PDB file of C-alpha atoms and ligand atoms in Angstrom:
ATOM      1  CA  MET R   1     -30.388  -4.734 -11.751  1.00 63.00           C
ATOM      2  CA  LYS R   2     -29.757  -5.423  -8.094  1.00 69.00           C
ATOM      3  CA  LYS R   3     -26.833  -3.454  -6.818  1.00 74.00           C
ATOM      4  CA  ASN R   4     -23.921  -5.419  -5.397  1.00 74.00           C
ATOM      5  CA  ASN R   5     -24.386  -8.839  -6.935  1.00 92.00           C
ATOM      6  CA  ILE R   6     -22.438 -10.855  -9.461  1.00 94.00           C
ATOM      7  CA  ASN R   7     -24.291  -9.509 -12.528  1.00 94.00           C
ATOM      8  CA  TYR R   8     -23.992  -5.958 -11.303  1.00 95.00           C
ATOM      9  CA  PHE R   9     -20.244  -6.508 -10.992  1.00 96.00           C
ATOM     10  CA  LYS R  10     -19.948  -8.088 -14.436  1.00 95.00           C
ATOM     11  CA  LYS R  11     -21.880  -5.384 -16.265  1.00 95.00           C
ATOM     12  CA  ASN R  12     -19.984  -2.537 -14.618  1.00 94.00           C
ATOM     13  CA  TYR R  13     -16.552  -4.035 -14.921  1.00 94.00           C
ATOM     14  CA  LEU R  14     -16.833  -5.074 -18.568  1.00 92.00           C
ATOM     15  CA  ASN R  15     -18.174  -1.585 -19.284  1.00 91.00           C
ATOM     16  CA  PHE R  16     -15.201  -0.072 -17.520  1.00 90.00           C
ATOM     17  CA  LEU R  17     -12.805  -2.128 -19.663  1.00 87.00           C
ATOM     18  CA  ASN R  18     -14.790  -1.219 -22.753  1.00 86.00           C
ATOM     19  CA  CYS R  19     -15.163  -4.928 -23.406  1.00 87.00           C
ATOM     20  CA  LYS R  20     -18.068  -6.029 -25.585  1.00 88.00           C
ATOM     21  CA  ILE R  21     -17.695  -9.774 -25.083  1.00 90.00           C
ATOM     22  CA  ASN R  22     -20.083 -11.332 -22.562  1.00 91.00           C
ATOM     23  CA  TYR R  23     -17.600 -13.357 -20.486  1.00 93.00           C
ATOM     24  CA  LYS R  24     -18.885 -15.733 -17.795  1.00 93.00           C
ATOM     25  CA  VAL R  25     -18.251 -14.894 -14.140  1.00 96.00           C
ATOM     26  CA  LYS R  26     -18.507 -17.155 -11.104  1.00 96.00           C
ATOM     27  CA  LYS R  27     -17.774 -17.205  -7.395  1.00 97.00           C
ATOM     28  CA  ILE R  28     -14.646 -19.216  -6.704  1.00 97.00           C
ATOM     29  CA  ARG R  29     -13.524 -21.408  -3.819  1.00 98.00           C
ATOM     30  CA  CYS R  30     -10.421 -20.677  -1.753  1.00 98.00           C
ATOM     31  CA  GLU R  31      -7.431 -21.237  -4.002  1.00 98.00           C
ATOM     32  CA  ILE R  32      -5.390 -22.651  -1.144  1.00 98.00           C
ATOM     33  CA  CYS R  33      -7.654 -24.982   0.859  1.00 98.00           C
ATOM     34  CA  GLY R  34     -10.632 -25.328  -1.511  1.00 98.00           C
ATOM     35  CA  SER R  35     -13.269 -24.160   0.993  1.00 98.00           C
ATOM     36  CA  SER R  36     -16.323 -22.259  -0.262  1.00 98.00           C
ATOM     37  CA  LYS R  37     -16.807 -20.651   3.148  1.00 98.00           C
ATOM     38  CA  ASN R  38     -15.548 -17.084   3.384  1.00 98.00           C
ATOM     39  CA  HIS R  39     -16.333 -13.601   4.638  1.00 98.00           C
ATOM     40  CA  LYS R  40     -16.230 -10.369   2.673  1.00 97.00           C
ATOM     41  CA  ILE R  41     -13.635  -7.934   3.959  1.00 97.00           C
ATOM     42  CA  ILE R  42     -14.130  -5.096   1.428  1.00 97.00           C
ATOM     43  CA  ASP R  43     -16.303  -4.657  -1.665  1.00 95.00           C
ATOM     44  CA  TYR R  44     -15.454  -1.345  -3.366  1.00 96.00           C
ATOM     45  CA  ILE R  45     -11.816  -1.392  -4.483  1.00 96.00           C
ATOM     46  CA  SER R  46      -9.482   0.478  -6.817  1.00 95.00           C
ATOM     47  CA  TRP R  47     -10.016   0.157 -10.561  1.00 92.00           C
ATOM     48  CA  GLY R  48      -7.325   2.674 -11.403  1.00 85.00           C
ATOM     49  CA  ALA R  49      -6.421   6.246 -10.513  1.00 79.00           C
ATOM     50  CA  LYS R  50      -9.101   7.595  -8.156  1.00 83.00           C
ATOM     51  CA  ARG R  51     -11.672   5.219  -9.542  1.00 91.00           C
ATOM     52  CA  TYR R  52     -13.390   2.602  -7.411  1.00 96.00           C
ATOM     53  CA  GLY R  53     -15.703  -0.221  -8.364  1.00 96.00           C
ATOM     54  CA  TYR R  54     -17.624  -3.113  -6.888  1.00 97.00           C
ATOM     55  CA  MET R  55     -15.389  -6.202  -6.706  1.00 97.00           C
ATOM     56  CA  PRO R  56     -15.646  -8.058  -3.384  1.00 97.00           C
ATOM     57  CA  ILE R  57     -12.520  -9.330  -1.639  1.00 98.00           C
ATOM     58  CA  VAL R  58     -13.033 -12.206   0.795  1.00 98.00           C
ATOM     59  CA  SER R  59     -11.056 -14.020   3.460  1.00 98.00           C
ATOM     60  CA  CYS R  60     -11.333 -17.827   3.623  1.00 98.00           C
ATOM     61  CA  ASP R  61     -12.961 -19.066   6.861  1.00 98.00           C
ATOM     62  CA  ILE R  62     -10.682 -22.107   7.019  1.00 98.00           C
ATOM     63  CA  CYS R  63      -7.190 -20.817   6.161  1.00 98.00           C
ATOM     64  CA  GLY R  64      -7.504 -17.009   6.003  1.00 98.00           C
ATOM     65  CA  PHE R  65      -6.433 -16.632   2.362  1.00 98.00           C
ATOM     66  CA  VAL R  66      -7.551 -13.295   0.854  1.00 98.00           C
ATOM     67  CA  PHE R  67      -8.822 -13.203  -2.751  1.00 98.00           C
ATOM     68  CA  GLN R  68     -11.258 -11.722  -5.276  1.00 98.00           C
ATOM     69  CA  ASN R  69     -14.406 -13.797  -4.969  1.00 97.00           C
ATOM     70  CA  PHE R  70     -15.748 -13.220  -8.515  1.00 97.00           C
ATOM     71  CA  ARG R  71     -13.700 -14.577 -11.362  1.00 95.00           C
ATOM     72  CA  PHE R  72     -14.047 -14.611 -15.146  1.00 94.00           C
ATOM     73  CA  SER R  73     -13.187 -17.528 -17.423  1.00 91.00           C
ATOM     74  CA  LYS R  74      -9.589 -18.144 -18.484  1.00 87.00           C
ATOM     75  CA  HIS R  75     -10.124 -16.618 -21.899  1.00 86.00           C
ATOM     76  CA  PHE R  76     -11.026 -13.287 -20.329  1.00 90.00           C
ATOM     77  CA  TYR R  77      -7.676 -13.066 -18.534  1.00 85.00           C
ATOM     78  CA  GLU R  78      -5.783 -13.993 -21.694  1.00 81.00           C
ATOM     79  CA  ASN R  79      -7.339 -10.964 -23.336  1.00 79.00           C
ATOM     80  CA  PHE R  80      -7.043  -8.886 -20.192  1.00 74.00           C
ATOM     81  CA  TYR R  81      -3.263  -9.165 -20.009  1.00 67.00           C
ATOM     82  CA  SER R  82      -2.494  -9.049 -23.711  1.00 67.00           C
ATOM     83  CA  LYS R  83      -4.848  -6.157 -24.419  1.00 69.00           C
ATOM     84  CA  TYR R  84      -6.678  -4.295 -21.633  1.00 70.00           C
ATOM     85  CA  TYR R  85      -3.941  -4.396 -19.021  1.00 66.00           C
ATOM     86  CA  ARG R  86      -1.541  -2.088 -20.827  1.00 62.00           C
ATOM     87  CA  GLU R  87      -4.106  -0.047 -22.736  1.00 65.00           C
ATOM     88  CA  LYS R  88      -6.447   0.587 -19.866  1.00 61.00           C
ATOM     89  CA  ILE R  89      -4.266   0.510 -16.810  1.00 59.00           C
ATOM     90  CA  PHE R  90      -0.852   1.798 -17.755  1.00 57.00           C
ATOM     91  CA  LYS R  91      -1.442   3.321 -21.161  1.00 58.00           C
ATOM     92  CA  ASN R  92       2.180   2.634 -22.018  1.00 63.00           C
ATOM     93  CA  LEU R  93       2.909  -0.096 -24.487  1.00 73.00           C
ATOM     94  CA  SER R  94       6.663  -0.220 -23.990  1.00 84.00           C
ATOM     95  CA  PRO R  95       8.642  -0.214 -20.742  1.00 90.00           C
ATOM     96  CA  SER R  96      10.018   3.021 -19.309  1.00 92.00           C
ATOM     97  CA  LYS R  97      13.719   3.584 -18.579  1.00 94.00           C
ATOM     98  CA  ASN R  98      12.989   3.513 -14.853  1.00 95.00           C
ATOM     99  CA  PHE R  99      11.170   0.225 -15.127  1.00 94.00           C
ATOM    100  CA  LEU R 100      14.046  -1.345 -17.058  1.00 96.00           C
ATOM    101  CA  SER R 101      16.762  -0.180 -14.690  1.00 96.00           C
ATOM    102  CA  ASP R 102      14.642  -1.300 -11.722  1.00 96.00           C
ATOM    103  CA  GLN R 103      14.192  -4.788 -13.172  1.00 97.00           C
ATOM    104  CA  LYS R 104      17.920  -5.056 -13.889  1.00 96.00           C
ATOM    105  CA  GLU R 105      18.830  -3.903 -10.396  1.00 97.00           C
ATOM    106  CA  ARG R 106      16.289  -6.216  -8.730  1.00 97.00           C
ATOM    107  CA  GLY R 107      17.578  -9.213 -10.660  1.00 98.00           C
ATOM    108  CA  LEU R 108      21.141  -8.467  -9.636  1.00 98.00           C
ATOM    109  CA  LYS R 109      20.159  -8.012  -5.973  1.00 98.00           C
ATOM    110  CA  LEU R 110      18.283 -11.329  -5.975  1.00 98.00           C
ATOM    111  CA  PHE R 111      21.234 -13.139  -7.538  1.00 98.00           C
ATOM    112  CA  LYS R 112      23.650 -11.696  -4.987  1.00 98.00           C
ATOM    113  CA  PHE R 113      21.331 -12.541  -2.081  1.00 98.00           C
ATOM    114  CA  LEU R 114      20.854 -16.165  -3.149  1.00 98.00           C
ATOM    115  CA  LYS R 115      24.603 -16.501  -3.579  1.00 98.00           C
ATOM    116  CA  LYS R 116      25.541 -14.792  -0.315  1.00 97.00           C
ATOM    117  CA  GLU R 117      23.088 -16.876   1.715  1.00 98.00           C
ATOM    118  CA  ASN R 118      24.269 -20.076   0.026  1.00 97.00           C
ATOM    119  CA  PHE R 119      20.903 -20.875  -1.533  1.00 98.00           C
ATOM    120  CA  ILE R 120      22.707 -21.297  -4.837  1.00 97.00           C
ATOM    121  CA  LYS R 121      26.182 -22.750  -4.947  1.00 94.00           C
ATOM    122  CA  LYS R 122      26.742 -23.556  -8.611  1.00 95.00           C
ATOM    123  CA  LYS R 123      25.151 -22.601 -11.891  1.00 96.00           C
ATOM    124  CA  GLY R 124      22.100 -24.473 -13.147  1.00 98.00           C
ATOM    125  CA  LYS R 125      18.864 -24.130 -15.014  1.00 98.00           C
ATOM    126  CA  MET R 126      16.268 -21.515 -14.081  1.00 98.00           C
ATOM    127  CA  LEU R 127      12.812 -20.272 -15.019  1.00 98.00           C
ATOM    128  CA  ASP R 128      11.246 -16.844 -14.403  1.00 98.00           C
ATOM    129  CA  VAL R 129       7.445 -17.139 -14.405  1.00 98.00           C
ATOM    130  CA  GLY R 130       5.880 -13.810 -15.369  1.00 97.00           C
ATOM    131  CA  CYS R 131       9.255 -12.391 -16.359  1.00 97.00           C
ATOM    132  CA  SER R 132       8.034  -9.134 -17.974  1.00 96.00           C
ATOM    133  CA  THR R 133      10.971  -7.927 -20.137  1.00 97.00           C
ATOM    134  CA  GLY R 134      13.123 -10.760 -18.750  1.00 98.00           C
ATOM    135  CA  LEU R 135      15.835  -8.586 -17.240  1.00 98.00           C
ATOM    136  CA  PHE R 136      15.767 -10.495 -13.939  1.00 97.00           C
ATOM    137  CA  LEU R 137      17.521 -13.291 -15.835  1.00 98.00           C
ATOM    138  CA  LYS R 138      20.464 -11.147 -16.933  1.00 97.00           C
ATOM    139  CA  PRO R 139      22.785 -11.637 -13.914  1.00 97.00           C
ATOM    140  CA  PHE R 140      22.125 -15.380 -13.973  1.00 98.00           C
ATOM    141  CA  LEU R 141      22.861 -15.563 -17.712  1.00 98.00           C
ATOM    142  CA  ASN R 142      26.062 -13.606 -17.147  1.00 97.00           C
ATOM    143  CA  GLN R 143      27.155 -16.271 -14.656  1.00 97.00           C
ATOM    144  CA  GLY R 144      26.539 -19.109 -17.077  1.00 98.00           C
ATOM    145  CA  TRP R 145      23.063 -20.165 -15.976  1.00 98.00           C
ATOM    146  CA  GLU R 146      20.716 -21.683 -18.519  1.00 98.00           C
ATOM    147  CA  CYS R 147      17.627 -19.460 -18.287  1.00 98.00           C
ATOM    148  CA  PHE R 148      14.193 -18.972 -19.742  1.00 98.00           C
ATOM    149  CA  GLY R 149      11.094 -16.966 -18.924  1.00 98.00           C
ATOM    150  CA  ASN R 150       7.535 -16.283 -19.976  1.00 97.00           C
ATOM    151  CA  ASP R 151       4.910 -13.562 -19.615  1.00 94.00           C
ATOM    152  CA  PRO R 152       1.398 -12.860 -20.918  1.00 88.00           C
ATOM    153  CA  ASP R 153       2.308  -9.224 -21.640  1.00 87.00           C
ATOM    154  CA  LYS R 154       3.174  -9.351 -25.333  1.00 87.00           C
ATOM    155  CA  ASN R 155       4.683  -5.887 -25.684  1.00 88.00           C
ATOM    156  CA  TYR R 156       7.137  -6.364 -22.851  1.00 92.00           C
ATOM    157  CA  ILE R 157       8.191  -9.811 -24.064  1.00 95.00           C
ATOM    158  CA  GLU R 158       8.821  -8.479 -27.567  1.00 95.00           C
ATOM    159  CA  TYR R 159      10.835  -5.626 -26.093  1.00 96.00           C
ATOM    160  CA  GLY R 160      13.045  -8.005 -24.073  1.00 97.00           C
ATOM    161  CA  ILE R 161      13.696 -10.195 -27.093  1.00 98.00           C
ATOM    162  CA  LYS R 162      14.395  -7.355 -29.527  1.00 97.00           C
ATOM    163  CA  LYS R 163      16.405  -5.111 -27.268  1.00 97.00           C
ATOM    164  CA  TYR R 164      18.267  -7.621 -25.063  1.00 97.00           C
ATOM    165  CA  ASN R 165      17.989 -10.895 -26.954  1.00 97.00           C
ATOM    166  CA  LEU R 166      16.672 -12.599 -23.817  1.00 98.00           C
ATOM    167  CA  PRO R 167      15.454 -16.249 -23.828  1.00 98.00           C
ATOM    168  CA  ILE R 168      11.815 -15.425 -23.052  1.00 98.00           C
ATOM    169  CA  LYS R 169       8.480 -16.078 -24.635  1.00 97.00           C
ATOM    170  CA  PHE R 170       4.951 -14.718 -24.818  1.00 94.00           C
ATOM    171  CA  GLU R 171       2.866 -17.262 -22.956  1.00 94.00           C
ATOM    172  CA  GLN R 172       0.391 -17.601 -20.076  1.00 92.00           C
ATOM    173  CA  ALA R 173       2.054 -19.447 -17.224  1.00 95.00           C
ATOM    174  CA  GLU R 174      -0.875 -21.903 -17.120  1.00 95.00           C
ATOM    175  CA  ASN R 175       0.111 -23.037 -20.636  1.00 95.00           C
ATOM    176  CA  MET R 176       3.797 -23.681 -19.882  1.00 97.00           C
ATOM    177  CA  SER R 177       5.190 -26.970 -21.045  1.00 97.00           C
ATOM    178  CA  LEU R 178       8.133 -27.902 -18.811  1.00 98.00           C
ATOM    179  CA  LYS R 179      10.426 -30.883 -18.598  1.00 98.00           C
ATOM    180  CA  LYS R 180       9.935 -32.846 -15.346  1.00 98.00           C
ATOM    181  CA  LYS R 181      12.587 -32.516 -12.604  1.00 98.00           C
ATOM    182  CA  SER R 182      14.728 -30.282 -14.798  1.00 98.00           C
ATOM    183  CA  LEU R 183      14.963 -26.960 -12.926  1.00 98.00           C
ATOM    184  CA  ASP R 184      17.344 -25.842 -10.168  1.00 98.00           C
ATOM    185  CA  LEU R 185      15.664 -22.498  -9.588  1.00 98.00           C
ATOM    186  CA  ILE R 186      12.222 -21.035 -10.283  1.00 98.00           C
ATOM    187  CA  ILE R 187      11.348 -17.435  -9.498  1.00 98.00           C
ATOM    188  CA  ILE R 188       7.827 -15.975  -9.472  1.00 98.00           C
ATOM    189  CA  MET R 189       8.248 -12.316  -8.597  1.00 98.00           C
ATOM    190  CA  GLY R 190       4.768 -10.961  -7.957  1.00 95.00           C
ATOM    191  CA  SER R 191       3.145 -12.840 -10.829  1.00 95.00           C
ATOM    192  CA  LEU R 192       1.185 -15.369  -8.791  1.00 97.00           C
ATOM    193  CA  GLU R 193      -1.146 -12.551  -7.779  1.00 96.00           C
ATOM    194  CA  HIS R 194      -2.045 -11.839 -11.394  1.00 92.00           C
ATOM    195  CA  CYS R 195      -2.337 -15.210 -13.068  1.00 92.00           C
ATOM    196  CA  PHE R 196      -5.672 -16.904 -13.764  1.00 93.00           C
ATOM    197  CA  ASN R 197      -5.027 -20.125 -11.870  1.00 96.00           C
ATOM    198  CA  PRO R 198      -2.114 -20.153  -9.399  1.00 98.00           C
ATOM    199  CA  ASN R 199      -2.589 -23.867  -8.690  1.00 98.00           C
ATOM    200  CA  ILE R 200      -1.986 -24.863 -12.312  1.00 98.00           C
ATOM    201  CA  VAL R 201       1.109 -22.641 -12.372  1.00 98.00           C
ATOM    202  CA  MET R 202       2.424 -23.989  -9.053  1.00 98.00           C
ATOM    203  CA  LYS R 203       1.722 -27.594 -10.023  1.00 98.00           C
ATOM    204  CA  LYS R 204       3.690 -27.173 -13.239  1.00 98.00           C
ATOM    205  CA  CYS R 205       6.552 -25.534 -11.331  1.00 98.00           C
ATOM    206  CA  SER R 206       6.512 -28.303  -8.729  1.00 98.00           C
ATOM    207  CA  GLN R 207       6.738 -31.025 -11.362  1.00 98.00           C
ATOM    208  CA  ALA R 208       9.491 -29.177 -13.239  1.00 98.00           C
ATOM    209  CA  ALA R 209      11.642 -28.551 -10.147  1.00 98.00           C
ATOM    210  CA  LYS R 210      14.414 -30.971  -9.279  1.00 98.00           C
ATOM    211  CA  VAL R 211      14.166 -32.455  -5.782  1.00 98.00           C
ATOM    212  CA  GLY R 212      16.270 -29.962  -3.828  1.00 98.00           C
ATOM    213  CA  GLY R 213      15.493 -27.223  -6.375  1.00 98.00           C
ATOM    214  CA  LEU R 214      14.560 -23.754  -5.152  1.00 98.00           C
ATOM    215  CA  LEU R 215      11.434 -21.668  -5.566  1.00 98.00           C
ATOM    216  CA  VAL R 216      11.427 -17.922  -4.862  1.00 98.00           C
ATOM    217  CA  LEU R 217       8.040 -16.256  -4.436  1.00 98.00           C
ATOM    218  CA  GLU R 218       7.485 -12.538  -4.056  1.00 98.00           C
ATOM    219  CA  ALA R 219       4.163 -10.907  -3.188  1.00 97.00           C
ATOM    220  CA  ARG R 220       3.043  -7.360  -2.454  1.00 94.00           C
ATOM    221  CA  GLY R 221       2.666  -8.119   1.224  1.00 90.00           C
ATOM    222  CA  ASN R 222       1.717  -5.361   3.589  1.00 91.00           C
ATOM    223  CA  PRO R 223      -0.261  -2.364   2.268  1.00 93.00           C
ATOM    224  CA  GLN R 224       1.498   0.938   1.711  1.00 91.00           C
ATOM    225  CA  SER R 225      -1.852   2.720   1.515  1.00 91.00           C
ATOM    226  CA  LYS R 226      -5.467   2.537   2.663  1.00 93.00           C
ATOM    227  CA  SER R 227      -7.029  -0.820   1.880  1.00 94.00           C
ATOM    228  CA  LYS R 228      -9.460   0.595  -0.726  1.00 93.00           C
ATOM    229  CA  ASN R 229      -6.345   1.481  -2.761  1.00 93.00           C
ATOM    230  CA  TYR R 230      -4.310  -1.578  -1.843  1.00 95.00           C
ATOM    231  CA  PHE R 231      -7.008  -3.919  -3.118  1.00 97.00           C
ATOM    232  CA  ASN R 232      -7.309  -3.444  -6.846  1.00 94.00           C
ATOM    233  CA  HIS R 233      -8.777  -5.133  -9.876  1.00 93.00           C
ATOM    234  CA  ASN R 234      -5.589  -6.569 -11.344  1.00 89.00           C
ATOM    235  CA  HIS R 235      -4.383  -8.354  -8.212  1.00 94.00           C
ATOM    236  CA  HIS R 236      -6.659 -11.378  -7.998  1.00 96.00           C
ATOM    237  CA  ARG R 237      -5.272 -12.561  -4.666  1.00 98.00           C
ATOM    238  CA  TYR R 238      -3.313 -11.091  -1.735  1.00 98.00           C
ATOM    239  CA  PHE R 239      -0.678 -13.151  -0.004  1.00 98.00           C
ATOM    240  CA  SER R 240       0.429 -12.815   3.598  1.00 98.00           C
ATOM    241  CA  GLU R 241       3.569 -14.483   4.959  1.00 98.00           C
ATOM    242  CA  ASN R 242       1.352 -17.350   6.087  1.00 98.00           C
ATOM    243  CA  SER R 243      -0.642 -17.838   2.886  1.00 98.00           C
ATOM    244  CA  GLN R 244       2.455 -17.532   0.698  1.00 98.00           C
ATOM    245  CA  GLU R 245       4.019 -20.353   2.719  1.00 98.00           C
ATOM    246  CA  LEU R 246       0.808 -22.404   2.545  1.00 98.00           C
ATOM    247  CA  MET R 247       0.741 -22.069  -1.252  1.00 98.00           C
ATOM    248  CA  MET R 248       4.323 -23.343  -1.385  1.00 98.00           C
ATOM    249  CA  ILE R 249       3.691 -26.212   1.023  1.00 98.00           C
ATOM    250  CA  LYS R 250       0.585 -27.256  -0.901  1.00 98.00           C
ATOM    251  CA  HIS R 251       2.753 -27.780  -3.966  1.00 98.00           C
ATOM    252  CA  GLY R 252       5.578 -29.685  -2.332  1.00 98.00           C
ATOM    253  CA  PHE R 253       8.049 -26.936  -1.395  1.00 98.00           C
ATOM    254  CA  ILE R 254       9.183 -26.462   2.207  1.00 97.00           C
ATOM    255  CA  PRO R 255       9.716 -22.790   3.107  1.00 98.00           C
ATOM    256  CA  LEU R 256      13.294 -22.084   4.212  1.00 98.00           C
ATOM    257  CA  LEU R 257      13.022 -18.323   4.606  1.00 98.00           C
ATOM    258  CA  THR R 258      10.096 -15.898   4.630  1.00 98.00           C
ATOM    259  CA  THR R 259      10.927 -12.248   5.081  1.00 97.00           C
ATOM    260  CA  SER R 260       9.992  -8.702   4.229  1.00 96.00           C
ATOM    261  CA  TYR R 261      13.700  -7.815   4.232  1.00 96.00           C
ATOM    262  CA  PRO R 262      14.172  -6.051   0.869  1.00 96.00           C
ATOM    263  CA  ILE R 263      15.972  -8.869  -0.926  1.00 97.00           C
ATOM    264  CA  THR R 264      15.545  -7.155  -4.306  1.00 97.00           C
ATOM    265  CA  GLY R 265      16.213  -3.625  -3.080  1.00 94.00           C
ATOM    266  CA  PRO R 266      14.108  -0.734  -1.803  1.00 93.00           C
ATOM    267  CA  THR R 267      11.688  -0.299  -4.715  1.00 93.00           C
ATOM    268  CA  ARG R 268       9.050  -2.796  -3.568  1.00 91.00           C
ATOM    269  CA  LYS R 269       8.025  -1.501  -0.162  1.00 91.00           C
ATOM    270  CA  GLY R 270       6.071  -3.986   1.940  1.00 91.00           C
ATOM    271  CA  GLY R 271       6.932  -6.902  -0.335  1.00 96.00           C
ATOM    272  CA  ILE R 272       7.302 -10.380   1.155  1.00 97.00           C
ATOM    273  CA  TYR R 273       9.609 -13.108  -0.071  1.00 98.00           C
ATOM    274  CA  THR R 274       9.528 -16.830   0.529  1.00 98.00           C
ATOM    275  CA  ILE R 275      12.344 -19.115  -0.544  1.00 98.00           C
ATOM    276  CA  GLY R 276      11.491 -22.806  -0.482  1.00 98.00           C
ATOM    277  CA  ILE R 277      13.028 -26.125  -1.407  1.00 98.00           C
ATOM    278  CA  LYS R 278      11.374 -28.949  -3.379  1.00 98.00           C
ATOM    279  CA  LYS R 279      10.840 -32.108  -1.343  1.00 96.00           C
ATOM    280  CA  ASN R 280       9.781 -35.478  -2.559  1.00 90.00           C
ATOM    281  CA  LYS R 281       7.107 -36.325  -0.033  1.00 85.00           C
ATOM    282  CA  LYS R 282       3.333 -36.160   0.218  1.00 87.00           C
ATOM    283  CA  ILE R 283       1.961 -33.304   2.265  1.00 91.00           C
ATOM    284  CA  ASN R 284      -1.369 -33.234   4.105  1.00 95.00           C
ATOM    285  CA  LEU R 285      -2.296 -29.575   3.726  1.00 97.00           C
ATOM    286  CA  LYS R 286      -5.578 -29.827   5.677  1.00 97.00           C
ATOM    287  CA  LYS R 287      -3.723 -31.264   8.664  1.00 97.00           C
ATOM    288  CA  ILE R 288      -1.169 -28.451   8.525  1.00 98.00           C
ATOM    289  CA  ILE R 289      -3.908 -25.792   8.356  1.00 98.00           C
ATOM    290  CA  ASN R 290      -5.898 -27.440  11.168  1.00 97.00           C
ATOM    291  CA  SER R 291      -2.803 -27.579  13.334  1.00 98.00           C
ATOM    292  CA  GLY R 292      -2.833 -23.770  13.355  1.00 98.00           C
ATOM    293  CA  LYS R 293      -1.041 -22.591  10.213  1.00 98.00           C
ATOM    294  CA  LYS R 294      -3.898 -20.267   9.301  1.00 98.00           C
ATOM    295  CA  GLU R 295      -5.161 -16.760   9.906  1.00 98.00           C
ATOM    296  CA  SER R 296      -8.532 -16.169  11.568  1.00 98.00           C
ATOM    297  CA  LEU R 297     -11.049 -13.715  10.125  1.00 97.00           C
ATOM    298  CA  GLY R 298     -10.267 -11.347  12.983  1.00 97.00           C
ATOM    299  CA  THR R 299      -6.558 -11.493  12.246  1.00 98.00           C
ATOM    300  CA  VAL R 300      -7.198 -10.598   8.605  1.00 98.00           C
ATOM    301  CA  ILE R 301      -9.725  -7.848   9.363  1.00 97.00           C
ATOM    302  CA  TYR R 302      -7.513  -6.184  11.963  1.00 97.00           C
ATOM    303  CA  LYS R 303      -4.495  -6.349   9.686  1.00 96.00           C
ATOM    304  CA  TYR R 304      -6.240  -4.099   7.171  1.00 96.00           C
ATOM    305  CA  LYS R 305      -7.885  -1.973   9.881  1.00 96.00           C
ATOM    306  CA  TYR R 306      -4.408  -1.284  11.174  1.00 95.00           C
ATOM    307  CA  PHE R 307      -3.188  -0.004   7.805  1.00 94.00           C
ATOM    308  CA  ASP R 308      -6.395   2.032   7.360  1.00 94.00           C
ATOM    309  CA  LYS R 309      -5.595   3.690  10.648  1.00 94.00           C
ATOM    310  CA  ILE R 310      -1.959   4.521   9.966  1.00 93.00           C
ATOM    311  CA  TYR R 311      -2.298   5.736   6.363  1.00 91.00           C
ATOM    312  CA  LYS R 312      -3.825   9.068   5.418  1.00 77.00           C
ATOM    313  CA  ASP R 313      -7.004   9.273   3.341  1.00 69.00           C
ATOM    314  CA  ASN R 314      -5.264  10.230   0.119  1.00 63.00           C
ATOM    315  CA  SER R 315      -2.640   7.499   0.303  1.00 62.00           C
TER     316      SER R 315
HETATM  317 ZN1   ZN U   1      -8.755 -21.463   2.458  1.00 96.09          ZN
END
């Protein structure tokens, strides 16, 4: 088998996951602008602790979005997150104390920030997409908000229901069924990087948001390590401030604030947040990108070169 092609990737990666099913893999187009033109920025990335494998990451020639170029079918990711993700990657089937207190604390910090900055003025209805154990919802519930959440990680959802009686359910975000124009607030804290199809998820969120409703996106943002460790198999895409805003704009939200200020506290170093508001008008994304809201290949390459230079080899 030829080294460094799509079949080479598939064989090695399914082997690594100990997966016997022969899932289909294909090259995908840019998930923001739809272009098939891109350049590879790295090909051997982290598959777990000190293990690296062939999985090319590309930058879109048109808008600069950074993503994994090879993608399996939807069914693969359903299995990946309900089975392999915990077993293979974390080896822990229930959440640790630290994880739980971190989620609680982050939820509270987000609530306080939105309140303090007047993004939310009165209670309403909210959704947490990719909610994990659902503890982000707790401070909102305590203040009388009507909340619900979903996650494809079955163990964590069951934990949140059993232990905290939270209004969450085991579900892939792509399969959500939401009432149109019903939500005042939607939060997607780092989950858009993991889901199978962010456009289906964002479209559903956009339709479910009230005009004037808020969307909060969080992404990993700037690397805290060398790029071969930053890029890893379970993050299917890598948002920058610009591409996170583009994803929002594409789906009808106008960004109000994008920042790496630690809105949810100090435990997510490098993270970037965008808070946007749902508008009721058609947007011409291509025009916006062409007018300059994009990152060139050089900009993307030198971003990661910079972090490779400042971080030590073992980081
Ligand atoms: Zn693009």
